[in-house]
Amino acid sequence: MEFLESFFGIIGDLTWGWSLVPFLVILGLFFTIVSGFVQFRFFGRMFRVLLNKNQTADKDAISGREALLLSVGGRVGGGNIAGVAVAITLGGPGAVFWMWAIALVGMATSLVECSLAQLYKRKEGEAYRGGPARTIIHGLGEDYRWLAYLYAVCLIASFALGFNAFQGNTVAGAAQDSLGIDRIWTGALLAIGTGFIVFGGIKRIAKAADIIVPIMAVGYLAMSLVVILMNITHIPAVLSSIVANAFGLEEAVGGGMGAALAQGLRRGLFSNEAGLGSAPNVAATAEVSHPISQGITQSLSVFIDTILICSCTAFVILLGDVYVPGAADIDGVVLTQQSLVSHMGEWSQYFLTVAILLFAVSSIIYNYYLGENALTFMSGSKAAVFVLRVVVIGIVFMGAVAPGATSVFFFSDPLMGVLAIVNLLALMMLFPTLTRILKDYKRQLKAGVEHPVFDPKKFPDLDVDLKAWKPKSSQTDGQAS
């Protein structure tokens, strides 16, 4: 056990320790500049998908909206509540500024990885499957199959198993602390709910996200907006503090600007997952008219996660009187919870517990689907998928009932670092292909086409699945402005 912990500790140091964060930032800036700041150019188009429920003529297909909400549900989790509090505690208010900055850059990275996942998706039965593993095989070729398998194995181990144990643990802990509910009952409820959703397949998973995510996001945003309006006169001072601390003009914690930069970038990347290769697995399930359409839509999930929801947590904390710069005795979800209570009263801690529950449920079903998608890439066996579903239900229950169970999954963060490195290497090698697809999309827009349509016949050298890209001239994908 000591050897394994040491081994994965080294992997964590080699990824998250020094190479991954700079790699993500530099590559995100590169994608932003070379693409002509595509995330800002198409910003208005991103919101169309939220207003359009019927985005596909096939009632059994996953729409762009459903894929977006499923990915938002996966990105939004404990990092938006506890992670932001930790970033502010360790990096000061300036960490919030750098979280915003990395989100704007990450929107371009998300567009690239999700567009490529859409491009190389495959029609398997009645569903679409895609993601970095399939992108590597069909974009880079069979010589890279080993890399695709490495990605798939790490995805199952980190997300489907490790992170689901963490989610179960988080919910059970919050329910026990604020509501007095025994962990075993929370674990049982989570296990039953998880089983009902995951055994329904991707369509039920997407439908569940379409219900859960808007409720949790709108509820949390509304509560935070009330706090902001109650303290509206203090907003200029908070914004001034964020900017001043971000650039070292005033120091809230030891390390000054360096601490703010490091914490903001790391927590922002960890929260929105742009570049980690997780969201493309979901983005590929949607039926849309052009790969770039879903890439644009998925950029919005980064914006929602960090610019909106993480900012809500930050303002709740910074507008309250619980947070004391430099003090580390209260951090994580406790800091967020006590700050909310200071604004709204004791009842708000129960609201936050419900929010954490919804965040966790959406993350659990998202994490499971990532594991299923990776497993079907390696094996088409229905028995293997059945076993994974049972194991995930058990993992969620175990994580909930055993406070120390999550320590068993110490390998999750290091393996997520491996996922990110593999994904970013593939994105670098396939970026020329992405620019060709992006030019095709822009050309159609310039020609006055309301809803650009991808025609695989124009790209005969690409290994795309013709069954997945049948003519969709009559389809409305909800992306156009």
Coordinates of C-alpha atoms in Angstrom, one line a residue:
M1 CA 0.0 0.0 0.0
E2 CA 2.8 2.4 0.8
F3 CA 4.4 1.6 -2.5
L4 CA 1.1 2.4 -4.4
E5 CA 0.6 5.6 -2.5
S6 CA 4.2 6.6 -3.3
F7 CA 3.8 5.6 -7.0
F8 CA 0.6 7.6 -7.5
G9 CA 2.1 10.5 -5.5
I10 CA 4.9 10.7 -8.0
I11 CA 2.4 10.7 -10.9
G12 CA 0.5 13.5 -9.2
D13 CA 3.7 15.5 -8.8
L14 CA 4.6 15.0 -12.5
T15 CA 1.1 16.1 -13.6
W16 CA -0.6 18.5 -11.2
G17 CA 2.6 19.3 -9.5
W18 CA 4.4 21.3 -12.2
S19 CA 3.5 20.4 -15.8
L20 CA -0.3 20.2 -16.2
V21 CA -1.5 23.7 -15.1
P22 CA 1.0 25.6 -17.3
F23 CA 0.3 23.2 -20.2
L24 CA -3.5 23.8 -19.9
V25 CA -3.0 27.6 -19.7
I26 CA -0.6 27.8 -22.6
L27 CA -2.6 25.5 -24.8
G28 CA -5.8 27.4 -24.0
L29 CA -4.2 30.7 -24.9
F30 CA -2.9 29.1 -28.1
F31 CA -6.3 27.8 -29.1
T32 CA -7.9 31.2 -28.3
I33 CA -5.5 33.2 -30.4
V34 CA -5.2 30.8 -33.4
S35 CA -8.9 30.3 -33.6
G36 CA -9.5 34.1 -33.6
F37 CA -11.0 34.3 -30.1
V38 CA -13.7 31.9 -31.2
Q39 CA -15.3 31.7 -27.7
F40 CA -16.0 35.4 -27.7
R41 CA -17.0 35.6 -31.4
F42 CA -19.7 32.9 -30.9
F43 CA -20.6 33.9 -27.3
G44 CA -24.2 35.0 -28.1
R45 CA -24.9 31.8 -30.1
M46 CA -24.1 29.6 -27.0
F47 CA -27.4 30.6 -25.2
R48 CA -29.7 29.5 -28.0
V49 CA -29.5 25.9 -27.0
L50 CA -30.9 26.5 -23.6
L51 CA -34.1 28.0 -25.1
N52 CA -34.7 25.1 -27.5
K53 CA -35.9 21.8 -26.2
N54 CA -36.6 20.2 -29.6
Q55 CA -33.3 20.3 -31.3
T56 CA -33.4 17.0 -33.2
A57 CA -36.0 15.4 -35.4
D58 CA -35.2 12.0 -33.7
K59 CA -37.2 11.8 -30.5
D60 CA -34.9 9.0 -29.3
A61 CA -31.7 11.0 -29.8
I62 CA -29.9 13.2 -27.3
S63 CA -30.3 16.9 -28.1
G64 CA -27.6 19.5 -27.8
R65 CA -29.4 21.0 -24.9
E66 CA -29.5 17.6 -23.0
A67 CA -25.8 17.1 -23.7
L68 CA -25.0 20.6 -22.4
L69 CA -27.0 20.1 -19.2
L70 CA -25.5 16.7 -18.5
S71 CA -22.0 18.2 -18.9
V72 CA -22.9 21.2 -16.7
G73 CA -24.2 18.7 -14.1
G74 CA -20.9 16.9 -14.2
R75 CA -18.7 20.1 -14.1
V76 CA -20.7 21.6 -11.3
G77 CA -20.1 19.9 -8.0
G78 CA -18.3 20.2 -4.7
G79 CA -15.6 22.3 -6.3
N80 CA -18.1 25.1 -6.9
I81 CA -18.9 25.3 -3.2
A82 CA -16.0 23.9 -1.2
G83 CA -13.3 24.4 -3.9
V84 CA -13.9 28.1 -4.3
A85 CA -13.8 28.5 -0.5
V86 CA -10.4 26.7 -0.4
A87 CA -9.1 28.9 -3.2
I88 CA -10.0 32.1 -1.3
T89 CA -8.6 30.8 2.0
L90 CA -5.3 29.9 0.5
G91 CA -5.0 32.5 -2.3
G92 CA -7.0 35.4 -1.1
P93 CA -9.8 37.2 -3.0
G94 CA -7.5 37.6 -6.0
A95 CA -7.8 33.9 -6.7
V96 CA -11.3 34.6 -8.0
F97 CA -9.9 36.9 -10.7
W98 CA -7.6 34.1 -12.0
M99 CA -10.5 31.6 -11.9
W100 CA -12.4 34.0 -14.2
A101 CA -9.4 34.3 -16.5
I102 CA -8.8 30.6 -16.8
A103 CA -12.5 30.0 -17.5
L104 CA -12.5 32.4 -20.4
V105 CA -9.4 30.7 -21.8
G106 CA -10.8 27.2 -21.0
M107 CA -13.9 28.0 -23.1
A108 CA -11.7 27.7 -26.2
T109 CA -10.1 24.5 -25.1
S110 CA -13.6 23.0 -24.4
L111 CA -14.7 24.1 -27.9
V112 CA -11.8 22.3 -29.5
E113 CA -12.0 19.0 -27.5
C114 CA -15.8 18.8 -27.8
S115 CA -15.9 19.6 -31.5
L116 CA -13.4 16.9 -32.2
A117 CA -15.4 14.4 -30.1
Q118 CA -18.4 15.2 -32.2
L119 CA -16.5 14.9 -35.4
Y120 CA -15.2 11.4 -34.6
K121 CA -18.3 10.1 -32.8
R122 CA -19.7 6.7 -33.8
K123 CA -23.2 5.4 -34.2
E124 CA -23.5 2.4 -31.9
G125 CA -27.0 0.9 -31.9
E126 CA -29.4 3.8 -31.3
A127 CA -26.9 6.0 -29.5
Y128 CA -23.8 8.0 -30.4
R129 CA -20.5 7.3 -28.6
G130 CA -17.4 9.4 -28.6
G131 CA -14.8 11.1 -26.5
P132 CA -11.0 11.3 -26.4
A133 CA -10.5 7.5 -26.7
R134 CA -12.4 7.3 -29.9
T135 CA -11.0 10.6 -31.1
I136 CA -7.4 9.2 -30.7
I137 CA -8.2 6.0 -32.6
H138 CA -10.0 7.6 -35.5
G139 CA -8.1 10.9 -35.6
L140 CA -4.6 9.7 -35.0
G141 CA -4.8 6.1 -36.2
E142 CA -4.3 2.5 -34.9
D143 CA -0.7 3.2 -33.9
Y144 CA -2.1 5.2 -31.0
R145 CA -4.6 2.5 -29.8
W146 CA -2.4 2.0 -26.7
L147 CA -2.9 5.7 -25.8
A148 CA -6.6 5.4 -26.2
Y149 CA -6.7 2.4 -23.9
L150 CA -4.6 4.2 -21.3
Y151 CA -7.1 7.0 -21.4
A152 CA -10.1 4.7 -21.1
V153 CA -8.7 2.8 -18.1
C154 CA -7.8 6.0 -16.3
L155 CA -11.2 7.4 -16.9
I156 CA -13.0 4.4 -15.4
A157 CA -10.8 4.3 -12.4
S158 CA -10.8 8.0 -11.6
F159 CA -14.3 9.2 -12.5
A160 CA -16.6 6.2 -12.3
L161 CA -15.0 4.8 -9.2
G162 CA -12.9 7.3 -7.3
F163 CA -14.8 10.5 -7.8
N164 CA -18.2 8.8 -7.2
A165 CA -17.0 7.6 -3.8
F166 CA -16.1 11.2 -3.0
Q167 CA -19.5 12.5 -4.1
G168 CA -21.3 9.9 -2.0
N169 CA -19.1 10.9 1.0
T170 CA -19.7 14.6 0.5
V171 CA -23.5 14.3 0.4
A172 CA -23.6 11.9 3.4
G173 CA -21.4 14.2 5.4
A174 CA -23.4 17.3 4.7
A175 CA -26.7 15.5 5.5
Q176 CA -25.4 14.2 8.7
D177 CA -23.9 17.5 9.9
S178 CA -26.8 19.8 9.0
L179 CA -29.9 17.5 9.1
G180 CA -28.8 14.8 11.5
I181 CA -29.5 12.0 8.9
D182 CA -27.5 8.8 9.5
R183 CA -25.0 8.1 6.7
I184 CA -26.5 4.7 5.9
W185 CA -29.9 6.2 5.0
T186 CA -28.3 8.8 2.8
G187 CA -26.1 6.1 1.2
A188 CA -29.2 3.9 0.6
L189 CA -31.1 6.7 -1.0
L190 CA -28.2 7.7 -3.3
A191 CA -27.7 4.1 -4.3
I192 CA -31.3 3.6 -5.2
G193 CA -31.5 6.8 -7.2
T194 CA -28.2 6.1 -8.9
G195 CA -29.4 2.6 -9.9
F196 CA -32.7 3.8 -11.3
I197 CA -31.0 6.4 -13.5
V198 CA -27.9 4.4 -14.7
F199 CA -29.9 1.3 -15.6
G200 CA -32.1 3.4 -17.8
G201 CA -29.2 4.1 -20.2
I202 CA -27.9 7.4 -21.7
K203 CA -31.4 8.6 -22.6
R204 CA -32.6 8.4 -19.0
I205 CA -29.3 9.8 -17.8
A206 CA -29.8 12.8 -20.1
K207 CA -33.4 13.3 -19.1
A208 CA -32.5 13.2 -15.4
A209 CA -29.8 15.9 -16.0
D210 CA -32.4 18.0 -18.0
I211 CA -34.5 18.1 -14.8
I212 CA -31.9 18.2 -12.0
V213 CA -29.4 20.7 -13.4
P214 CA -31.7 23.6 -14.1
I215 CA -33.3 23.3 -10.7
M216 CA -29.9 23.2 -8.8
A217 CA -28.3 25.9 -10.9
V218 CA -31.2 28.3 -10.9
G219 CA -31.9 27.8 -7.2
Y220 CA -28.3 28.4 -6.2
L221 CA -28.0 31.4 -8.5
A222 CA -31.2 32.9 -7.2
M223 CA -30.1 32.5 -3.5
S224 CA -26.7 34.1 -4.3
L225 CA -28.4 36.9 -6.2
V226 CA -30.5 37.7 -3.1
V227 CA -27.2 37.9 -1.1
I228 CA -25.6 40.2 -3.7
L229 CA -28.7 42.5 -3.8
M230 CA -28.7 42.6 0.0
N231 CA -25.1 43.8 -0.1
I232 CA -25.1 45.7 -3.3
T233 CA -23.4 48.8 -1.9
H234 CA -20.4 46.6 -0.9
I235 CA -19.9 45.1 -4.4
P236 CA -17.5 47.8 -5.7
A237 CA -15.2 47.3 -2.6
V238 CA -15.2 43.5 -3.2
L239 CA -14.4 43.8 -6.9
S240 CA -11.6 46.3 -6.0
S241 CA -10.2 43.8 -3.5
I242 CA -10.4 40.9 -6.0
V243 CA -8.4 42.9 -8.6
A244 CA -5.9 44.5 -6.2
N245 CA -5.1 41.1 -4.6
A246 CA -4.9 39.4 -8.0
F247 CA -2.1 41.7 -9.1
G248 CA -0.3 42.0 -5.7
L249 CA -1.4 45.5 -5.0
E250 CA -2.7 44.4 -1.7
E251 CA -1.8 41.1 0.1
A252 CA -4.5 39.0 1.8
V253 CA -2.4 35.9 2.4
G254 CA 1.3 34.9 2.4
G255 CA 2.5 34.6 -1.1
G256 CA 0.5 37.6 -2.5
M257 CA -0.1 37.5 -6.2
G258 CA 1.7 34.2 -6.6
A259 CA -0.7 32.4 -4.2
A260 CA -3.7 34.1 -5.8
L261 CA -2.5 33.1 -9.3
A262 CA -1.7 29.5 -8.3
Q263 CA -4.9 28.8 -6.4
G264 CA -7.2 30.6 -8.9
L265 CA -5.8 28.7 -11.9
R266 CA -5.7 25.3 -10.2
R267 CA -9.1 25.5 -8.6
G268 CA -10.6 27.0 -11.8
L269 CA -9.2 24.2 -14.0
F270 CA -10.3 21.6 -11.5
S271 CA -13.8 23.0 -11.4
N272 CA -14.6 23.5 -15.1
E273 CA -12.5 20.5 -16.3
A274 CA -11.7 22.3 -19.6
G275 CA -8.9 20.3 -21.3
L276 CA -9.3 17.2 -19.0
G277 CA -11.2 15.3 -21.7
S278 CA -14.2 14.4 -19.6
A279 CA -16.9 16.6 -21.1
P280 CA -16.2 15.4 -24.7
N281 CA -17.5 12.0 -23.8
V282 CA -20.9 13.6 -23.2
A283 CA -20.7 16.2 -26.0
A284 CA -20.4 13.3 -28.5
T285 CA -23.8 11.9 -27.6
A286 CA -25.7 14.8 -29.1
E287 CA -27.2 14.8 -32.5
V288 CA -26.4 18.2 -34.0
S289 CA -25.9 19.4 -37.6
H290 CA -22.2 20.4 -37.3
P291 CA -19.4 19.4 -34.9
I292 CA -18.6 23.0 -34.1
S293 CA -22.2 23.6 -33.0
Q294 CA -21.8 21.3 -30.1
G295 CA -18.3 22.7 -29.4
I296 CA -19.8 26.2 -29.1
T297 CA -22.5 24.9 -26.8
Q298 CA -20.1 23.1 -24.5
S299 CA -18.1 26.3 -24.1
L300 CA -21.2 27.6 -22.4
S301 CA -20.9 24.9 -19.7
V302 CA -17.5 26.3 -18.7
F303 CA -19.0 29.8 -18.5
I304 CA -21.9 28.5 -16.3
D305 CA -19.6 26.5 -14.1
T306 CA -17.0 29.1 -13.3
I307 CA -18.1 32.6 -14.3
L308 CA -21.6 32.1 -12.9
I309 CA -21.7 29.4 -10.2
C310 CA -18.2 29.7 -8.8
S311 CA -18.6 33.5 -8.7
C312 CA -21.8 33.1 -6.7
T313 CA -19.9 31.2 -4.0
A314 CA -17.1 33.8 -4.1
F315 CA -19.5 36.7 -3.5
V316 CA -21.4 34.9 -0.8
I317 CA -18.1 34.5 1.1
L318 CA -16.5 37.9 0.3
L319 CA -19.6 39.8 1.1
G320 CA -20.0 38.2 4.5
D321 CA -18.1 38.7 7.8
V322 CA -17.1 35.0 8.4
Y323 CA -14.1 35.1 6.0
V324 CA -11.0 36.6 7.6
P325 CA -8.0 37.1 5.2
G326 CA -5.1 34.9 6.3
A327 CA -7.2 32.8 8.6
A328 CA -7.3 29.1 7.8
D329 CA -9.3 27.8 10.7
I330 CA -12.5 27.7 8.6
D331 CA -12.4 26.7 5.0
G332 CA -14.1 24.5 2.5
V333 CA -17.8 23.9 2.6
V334 CA -17.9 25.1 6.2
L335 CA -16.8 28.6 5.2
T336 CA -19.4 28.7 2.4
Q337 CA -22.1 27.4 4.7
Q338 CA -21.4 29.8 7.6
S339 CA -21.1 32.7 5.2
L340 CA -24.5 31.9 3.8
V341 CA -25.9 31.6 7.3
S342 CA -24.5 35.0 8.2
H343 CA -26.5 36.5 5.3
M344 CA -29.7 34.5 5.3
G345 CA -30.1 32.9 8.7
E346 CA -29.9 29.3 10.0
W347 CA -32.4 27.9 7.5
S348 CA -30.0 28.6 4.6
Q349 CA -27.7 25.8 5.7
Y350 CA -30.4 23.3 4.8
F351 CA -30.8 24.9 1.4
L352 CA -27.1 24.5 0.9
T353 CA -27.3 20.8 1.9
V354 CA -30.0 20.2 -0.7
A355 CA -27.9 22.1 -3.3
I356 CA -24.9 19.8 -2.5
L357 CA -27.2 16.8 -2.8
L358 CA -28.3 17.9 -6.3
F359 CA -24.8 18.8 -7.3
A360 CA -23.6 15.4 -6.2
V361 CA -26.4 13.4 -7.9
S362 CA -25.7 15.2 -11.2
S363 CA -22.0 14.5 -10.8
I364 CA -22.6 10.8 -10.0
I365 CA -24.6 10.1 -13.1
Y366 CA -22.1 12.1 -15.2
N367 CA -19.2 10.2 -13.7
Y368 CA -20.9 6.9 -14.3
Y369 CA -21.6 7.7 -17.9
L370 CA -17.9 8.6 -18.5
G371 CA -17.0 5.1 -17.2
E372 CA -19.6 3.4 -19.3
N373 CA -18.5 5.2 -22.4
A374 CA -14.9 4.2 -21.8
L375 CA -15.9 0.6 -21.1
T376 CA -17.9 0.3 -24.3
F377 CA -14.8 1.6 -26.2
M378 CA -12.8 -1.3 -24.8
S379 CA -15.5 -3.9 -24.8
G380 CA -19.0 -4.1 -26.3
S381 CA -20.1 -6.7 -23.7
K382 CA -23.4 -5.9 -22.2
A383 CA -22.4 -8.0 -19.2
A384 CA -19.4 -5.8 -18.6
V385 CA -21.7 -2.7 -18.6
F386 CA -24.0 -4.4 -16.1
V387 CA -21.2 -5.2 -13.8
L388 CA -20.0 -1.6 -14.0
R389 CA -23.4 -0.3 -13.0
V390 CA -23.6 -2.6 -10.0
V391 CA -20.1 -1.6 -8.9
V392 CA -20.8 2.1 -9.2
I393 CA -23.9 1.7 -7.1
G394 CA -21.9 -0.1 -4.5
I395 CA -19.1 2.5 -4.7
V396 CA -21.6 5.3 -4.1
F397 CA -23.0 3.5 -1.1
M398 CA -19.6 2.7 0.3
G399 CA -18.4 6.2 0.0
A400 CA -21.5 7.5 1.8
V401 CA -21.5 5.1 4.8
A402 CA -17.7 4.9 5.5
P403 CA -16.2 8.3 6.3
G404 CA -12.7 7.0 5.6
A405 CA -13.6 5.0 2.5
T406 CA -12.6 7.8 0.1
S407 CA -9.0 7.5 1.2
V408 CA -8.9 4.2 -0.6
F409 CA -9.3 6.1 -3.9
F410 CA -6.1 8.2 -3.5
F411 CA -5.3 7.4 -7.1
S412 CA -8.1 9.5 -8.6
D413 CA -6.4 12.9 -8.8
P414 CA -3.1 11.6 -10.2
L415 CA -5.0 9.5 -12.8
M416 CA -7.1 12.6 -13.8
G417 CA -3.7 14.3 -14.4
V418 CA -2.8 11.5 -16.8
L419 CA -6.1 11.9 -18.5
A420 CA -5.4 15.6 -19.1
I421 CA -1.9 15.0 -20.5
V422 CA -3.1 12.4 -22.9
N423 CA -6.1 14.5 -24.0
L424 CA -4.0 17.6 -24.5
L425 CA -1.4 15.8 -26.6
A426 CA -4.2 14.5 -28.8
L427 CA -5.7 18.0 -29.1
M428 CA -2.3 19.4 -30.2
M429 CA -1.9 16.8 -32.9
L430 CA -5.4 17.1 -34.2
F431 CA -5.7 20.9 -34.0
P432 CA -5.0 21.3 -37.8
T433 CA -8.1 19.1 -38.4
L434 CA -10.1 21.2 -36.0
T435 CA -9.2 24.4 -37.9
R436 CA -10.4 22.8 -41.2
I437 CA -13.8 22.0 -39.6
L438 CA -14.0 25.5 -38.0
K439 CA -13.3 27.2 -41.4
D440 CA -16.1 25.1 -42.9
Y441 CA -18.5 26.3 -40.2
K442 CA -17.4 30.0 -40.6
R443 CA -17.7 29.7 -44.4
Q444 CA -21.3 28.6 -44.2
L445 CA -22.2 31.3 -41.7
K446 CA -20.6 33.9 -44.0
A447 CA -22.6 32.6 -46.9
G448 CA -25.8 33.2 -44.9
V449 CA -26.5 29.6 -43.8
E450 CA -28.6 29.8 -40.7
H451 CA -27.7 26.4 -39.4
P452 CA -24.3 25.1 -40.8
V453 CA -24.4 21.5 -41.8
F454 CA -21.4 19.1 -41.8
D455 CA -20.9 17.2 -45.0
P456 CA -18.4 14.3 -44.5
K457 CA -18.0 14.0 -48.3
K458 CA -16.0 17.3 -48.2
F459 CA -13.5 15.6 -45.9
P460 CA -12.8 12.2 -47.5
D461 CA -9.4 11.9 -45.8
L462 CA -11.0 11.9 -42.3
D463 CA -12.1 8.7 -40.6
V464 CA -15.6 9.8 -39.7
D465 CA -18.7 7.6 -39.3
L466 CA -21.0 8.2 -42.2
K467 CA -23.9 6.7 -40.2
A468 CA -23.4 9.4 -37.6
W469 CA -23.4 12.2 -40.1
K470 CA -26.4 11.6 -42.4
P471 CA -27.8 14.8 -44.1
K472 CA -29.5 17.0 -41.6
S473 CA -30.6 19.9 -43.7
S474 CA -34.0 20.0 -42.1
Q475 CA -32.7 19.7 -38.5
T476 CA -32.6 22.6 -36.1
D477 CA -29.8 22.2 -33.7
G478 CA -30.5 25.3 -31.7
Q479 CA -27.1 26.7 -32.1
A480 CA -27.5 29.5 -34.7
S481 CA -28.1 33.1 -33.9

